[in-house]
């Protein structure tokens, strides 16, 4: 009787490099912003003995979802400091307002 093939949990991409970035939406909707806030908060950095890792999946920080969330929020008009404040607050349901300097 033959033995089943071993199951591999992590697979390298065919090109051997890092996984590609998650594509950005053609335009940023309210739903995209909600997903982006959740992504940056849930996939926040965590200091570990080997360096900084993603709090959610232990991959090197910033992980793909955290990077995607930051890019979407940047398209929404939020500056990096405001995105950092969202991560610091830790509320994945926060509703960031569009950034309007001087308003």
JSON list of C-alpha atoms in Angstrom, two decimals:
[
{"chain": "A", "resi": 1, "resn": "UNK", "atom": "CA", "xyz": [0.00, 0.00, 0.00]},
{"chain": "A", "resi": 2, "resn": "UNK", "atom": "CA", "xyz": [1.42, 3.41, -0.91]},
{"chain": "A", "resi": 3, "resn": "UNK", "atom": "CA", "xyz": [1.70, 6.27, 1.53]},
{"chain": "A", "resi": 4, "resn": "UNK", "atom": "CA", "xyz": [-0.06, 9.57, 0.82]},
{"chain": "A", "resi": 5, "resn": "UNK", "atom": "CA", "xyz": [2.09, 12.47, -0.27]},
{"chain": "A", "resi": 6, "resn": "UNK", "atom": "CA", "xyz": [3.10, 14.85, 2.52]},
{"chain": "A", "resi": 7, "resn": "UNK", "atom": "CA", "xyz": [1.10, 18.05, 2.78]},
{"chain": "A", "resi": 8, "resn": "UNK", "atom": "CA", "xyz": [3.06, 21.28, 2.52]},
{"chain": "A", "resi": 9, "resn": "UNK", "atom": "CA", "xyz": [1.56, 24.25, 4.33]},
{"chain": "A", "resi": 10, "resn": "UNK", "atom": "CA", "xyz": [3.66, 27.07, 2.90]},
{"chain": "A", "resi": 11, "resn": "UNK", "atom": "CA", "xyz": [4.41, 27.30, -0.80]},
{"chain": "A", "resi": 12, "resn": "UNK", "atom": "CA", "xyz": [6.89, 29.54, -2.52]},
{"chain": "A", "resi": 13, "resn": "UNK", "atom": "CA", "xyz": [5.68, 31.37, -5.62]},
{"chain": "A", "resi": 14, "resn": "UNK", "atom": "CA", "xyz": [6.80, 29.91, -8.93]},
{"chain": "A", "resi": 15, "resn": "UNK", "atom": "CA", "xyz": [9.29, 32.75, -9.45]},
{"chain": "A", "resi": 16, "resn": "UNK", "atom": "CA", "xyz": [10.88, 32.02, -6.04]},
{"chain": "A", "resi": 17, "resn": "UNK", "atom": "CA", "xyz": [10.40, 35.61, -4.86]},
{"chain": "A", "resi": 18, "resn": "UNK", "atom": "CA", "xyz": [8.07, 37.27, -2.43]},
{"chain": "A", "resi": 19, "resn": "UNK", "atom": "CA", "xyz": [4.35, 37.22, -2.94]},
{"chain": "A", "resi": 20, "resn": "UNK", "atom": "CA", "xyz": [3.03, 40.01, -5.09]},
{"chain": "A", "resi": 21, "resn": "UNK", "atom": "CA", "xyz": [1.29, 43.01, -3.63]},
{"chain": "A", "resi": 22, "resn": "UNK", "atom": "CA", "xyz": [-2.48, 42.95, -3.28]},
{"chain": "A", "resi": 23, "resn": "UNK", "atom": "CA", "xyz": [-3.93, 45.07, -6.09]},
{"chain": "A", "resi": 24, "resn": "UNK", "atom": "CA", "xyz": [-5.44, 48.40, -5.20]},
{"chain": "A", "resi": 25, "resn": "UNK", "atom": "CA", "xyz": [-9.07, 49.12, -6.04]},
{"chain": "A", "resi": 26, "resn": "UNK", "atom": "CA", "xyz": [-9.62, 51.36, -9.09]},
{"chain": "A", "resi": 27, "resn": "UNK", "atom": "CA", "xyz": [-11.25, 53.91, -6.77]},
{"chain": "A", "resi": 28, "resn": "UNK", "atom": "CA", "xyz": [-11.54, 53.86, -2.99]},
{"chain": "A", "resi": 29, "resn": "UNK", "atom": "CA", "xyz": [-15.03, 53.20, -1.66]},
{"chain": "A", "resi": 30, "resn": "UNK", "atom": "CA", "xyz": [-16.26, 53.44, 1.92]},
{"chain": "A", "resi": 31, "resn": "UNK", "atom": "CA", "xyz": [-16.13, 49.63, 2.11]},
{"chain": "A", "resi": 32, "resn": "UNK", "atom": "CA", "xyz": [-12.49, 49.64, 0.95]},
{"chain": "A", "resi": 33, "resn": "UNK", "atom": "CA", "xyz": [-11.64, 52.11, 3.72]},
{"chain": "A", "resi": 34, "resn": "UNK", "atom": "CA", "xyz": [-13.35, 49.90, 6.32]},
{"chain": "A", "resi": 35, "resn": "UNK", "atom": "CA", "xyz": [-11.36, 46.88, 5.12]},
{"chain": "A", "resi": 36, "resn": "UNK", "atom": "CA", "xyz": [-8.14, 48.92, 5.07]},
{"chain": "A", "resi": 37, "resn": "UNK", "atom": "CA", "xyz": [-8.62, 50.13, 8.66]},
{"chain": "A", "resi": 38, "resn": "UNK", "atom": "CA", "xyz": [-9.24, 46.56, 9.76]},
{"chain": "A", "resi": 39, "resn": "UNK", "atom": "CA", "xyz": [-6.15, 45.38, 7.86]},
{"chain": "A", "resi": 40, "resn": "UNK", "atom": "CA", "xyz": [-3.76, 47.90, 9.43]},
{"chain": "A", "resi": 41, "resn": "UNK", "atom": "CA", "xyz": [-5.16, 47.38, 12.94]},
{"chain": "A", "resi": 42, "resn": "UNK", "atom": "CA", "xyz": [-5.41, 43.58, 12.92]},
{"chain": "A", "resi": 43, "resn": "UNK", "atom": "CA", "xyz": [-2.06, 43.19, 11.15]},
{"chain": "A", "resi": 44, "resn": "UNK", "atom": "CA", "xyz": [-0.24, 45.63, 13.44]},
{"chain": "A", "resi": 45, "resn": "UNK", "atom": "CA", "xyz": [3.43, 45.22, 14.34]},
{"chain": "A", "resi": 46, "resn": "UNK", "atom": "CA", "xyz": [4.51, 43.17, 17.33]},
{"chain": "A", "resi": 47, "resn": "UNK", "atom": "CA", "xyz": [8.03, 43.08, 18.71]},
{"chain": "A", "resi": 48, "resn": "UNK", "atom": "CA", "xyz": [9.37, 39.54, 19.01]},
{"chain": "A", "resi": 49, "resn": "UNK", "atom": "CA", "xyz": [12.76, 38.08, 19.84]},
{"chain": "A", "resi": 50, "resn": "UNK", "atom": "CA", "xyz": [13.59, 37.74, 16.14]},
{"chain": "A", "resi": 51, "resn": "UNK", "atom": "CA", "xyz": [12.41, 41.24, 15.21]},
{"chain": "A", "resi": 52, "resn": "UNK", "atom": "CA", "xyz": [9.11, 42.87, 14.34]},
{"chain": "A", "resi": 53, "resn": "UNK", "atom": "CA", "xyz": [6.37, 40.53, 13.15]},
{"chain": "A", "resi": 54, "resn": "UNK", "atom": "CA", "xyz": [2.71, 40.80, 12.16]},
{"chain": "A", "resi": 55, "resn": "UNK", "atom": "CA", "xyz": [0.53, 40.39, 15.22]},
{"chain": "A", "resi": 56, "resn": "UNK", "atom": "CA", "xyz": [-2.04, 38.35, 13.27]},
{"chain": "A", "resi": 57, "resn": "UNK", "atom": "CA", "xyz": [-0.03, 35.85, 11.22]},
{"chain": "A", "resi": 58, "resn": "UNK", "atom": "CA", "xyz": [3.57, 36.16, 12.53]},
{"chain": "A", "resi": 59, "resn": "UNK", "atom": "CA", "xyz": [4.97, 37.00, 9.10]},
{"chain": "A", "resi": 60, "resn": "UNK", "atom": "CA", "xyz": [7.65, 39.71, 8.89]},
{"chain": "A", "resi": 61, "resn": "UNK", "atom": "CA", "xyz": [6.09, 43.13, 9.42]},
{"chain": "A", "resi": 62, "resn": "UNK", "atom": "CA", "xyz": [4.71, 44.88, 7.45]},
{"chain": "A", "resi": 63, "resn": "UNK", "atom": "CA", "xyz": [2.78, 41.97, 5.94]},
{"chain": "A", "resi": 64, "resn": "UNK", "atom": "CA", "xyz": [0.93, 42.17, 2.62]},
{"chain": "A", "resi": 65, "resn": "UNK", "atom": "CA", "xyz": [-2.42, 43.13, 4.17]},
{"chain": "A", "resi": 66, "resn": "UNK", "atom": "CA", "xyz": [-0.90, 45.84, 6.35]},
{"chain": "A", "resi": 67, "resn": "UNK", "atom": "CA", "xyz": [0.88, 47.33, 3.31]},
{"chain": "A", "resi": 68, "resn": "UNK", "atom": "CA", "xyz": [-2.33, 47.15, 1.27]},
{"chain": "A", "resi": 69, "resn": "UNK", "atom": "CA", "xyz": [-4.31, 48.87, 4.03]},
{"chain": "A", "resi": 70, "resn": "UNK", "atom": "CA", "xyz": [-1.75, 51.67, 4.31]},
{"chain": "A", "resi": 71, "resn": "UNK", "atom": "CA", "xyz": [-1.79, 52.22, 0.54]},
{"chain": "A", "resi": 72, "resn": "UNK", "atom": "CA", "xyz": [-5.61, 52.35, 0.44]},
{"chain": "A", "resi": 73, "resn": "UNK", "atom": "CA", "xyz": [-5.76, 54.79, 3.35]},
{"chain": "A", "resi": 74, "resn": "UNK", "atom": "CA", "xyz": [-3.06, 56.86, 1.66]},
{"chain": "A", "resi": 75, "resn": "UNK", "atom": "CA", "xyz": [-5.24, 57.03, -1.46]},
{"chain": "A", "resi": 76, "resn": "UNK", "atom": "CA", "xyz": [-8.07, 58.15, 0.80]},
{"chain": "A", "resi": 77, "resn": "UNK", "atom": "CA", "xyz": [-5.88, 61.10, 1.79]},
{"chain": "A", "resi": 78, "resn": "UNK", "atom": "CA", "xyz": [-4.71, 60.06, 5.25]},
{"chain": "A", "resi": 79, "resn": "UNK", "atom": "CA", "xyz": [-1.11, 61.00, 6.06]},
{"chain": "A", "resi": 80, "resn": "UNK", "atom": "CA", "xyz": [1.19, 58.32, 7.57]},
{"chain": "A", "resi": 81, "resn": "UNK", "atom": "CA", "xyz": [0.91, 59.92, 11.05]},
{"chain": "A", "resi": 82, "resn": "UNK", "atom": "CA", "xyz": [-2.89, 59.55, 10.99]},
{"chain": "A", "resi": 83, "resn": "UNK", "atom": "CA", "xyz": [-2.61, 55.91, 9.90]},
{"chain": "A", "resi": 84, "resn": "UNK", "atom": "CA", "xyz": [-0.13, 55.29, 12.73]},
{"chain": "A", "resi": 85, "resn": "UNK", "atom": "CA", "xyz": [-2.65, 56.83, 15.15]},
{"chain": "A", "resi": 86, "resn": "UNK", "atom": "CA", "xyz": [-5.32, 54.40, 13.90]},
{"chain": "A", "resi": 87, "resn": "UNK", "atom": "CA", "xyz": [-2.98, 51.47, 14.53]},
{"chain": "A", "resi": 88, "resn": "UNK", "atom": "CA", "xyz": [-2.12, 52.85, 17.98]},
{"chain": "A", "resi": 89, "resn": "UNK", "atom": "CA", "xyz": [-5.80, 53.13, 18.94]},
{"chain": "A", "resi": 90, "resn": "UNK", "atom": "CA", "xyz": [-6.36, 49.52, 17.91]},
{"chain": "A", "resi": 91, "resn": "UNK", "atom": "CA", "xyz": [-10.00, 49.94, 16.90]},
{"chain": "A", "resi": 92, "resn": "UNK", "atom": "CA", "xyz": [-10.68, 47.95, 13.70]},
{"chain": "A", "resi": 93, "resn": "UNK", "atom": "CA", "xyz": [-14.10, 49.62, 13.35]},
{"chain": "A", "resi": 94, "resn": "UNK", "atom": "CA", "xyz": [-12.79, 53.21, 13.41]},
{"chain": "A", "resi": 95, "resn": "UNK", "atom": "CA", "xyz": [-14.10, 55.51, 10.70]},
{"chain": "A", "resi": 96, "resn": "UNK", "atom": "CA", "xyz": [-11.28, 57.77, 9.51]},
{"chain": "A", "resi": 97, "resn": "UNK", "atom": "CA", "xyz": [-12.30, 61.05, 8.00]},
{"chain": "A", "resi": 98, "resn": "UNK", "atom": "CA", "xyz": [-10.61, 62.21, 4.79]},
{"chain": "A", "resi": 99, "resn": "UNK", "atom": "CA", "xyz": [-7.56, 64.30, 5.57]},
{"chain": "A", "resi": 100, "resn": "UNK", "atom": "CA", "xyz": [-8.10, 67.98, 4.82]},
{"chain": "A", "resi": 101, "resn": "UNK", "atom": "CA", "xyz": [-5.21, 70.19, 5.87]},
{"chain": "A", "resi": 102, "resn": "UNK", "atom": "CA", "xyz": [-6.36, 73.52, 7.26]},
{"chain": "A", "resi": 103, "resn": "UNK", "atom": "CA", "xyz": [-10.01, 72.48, 7.43]}
]
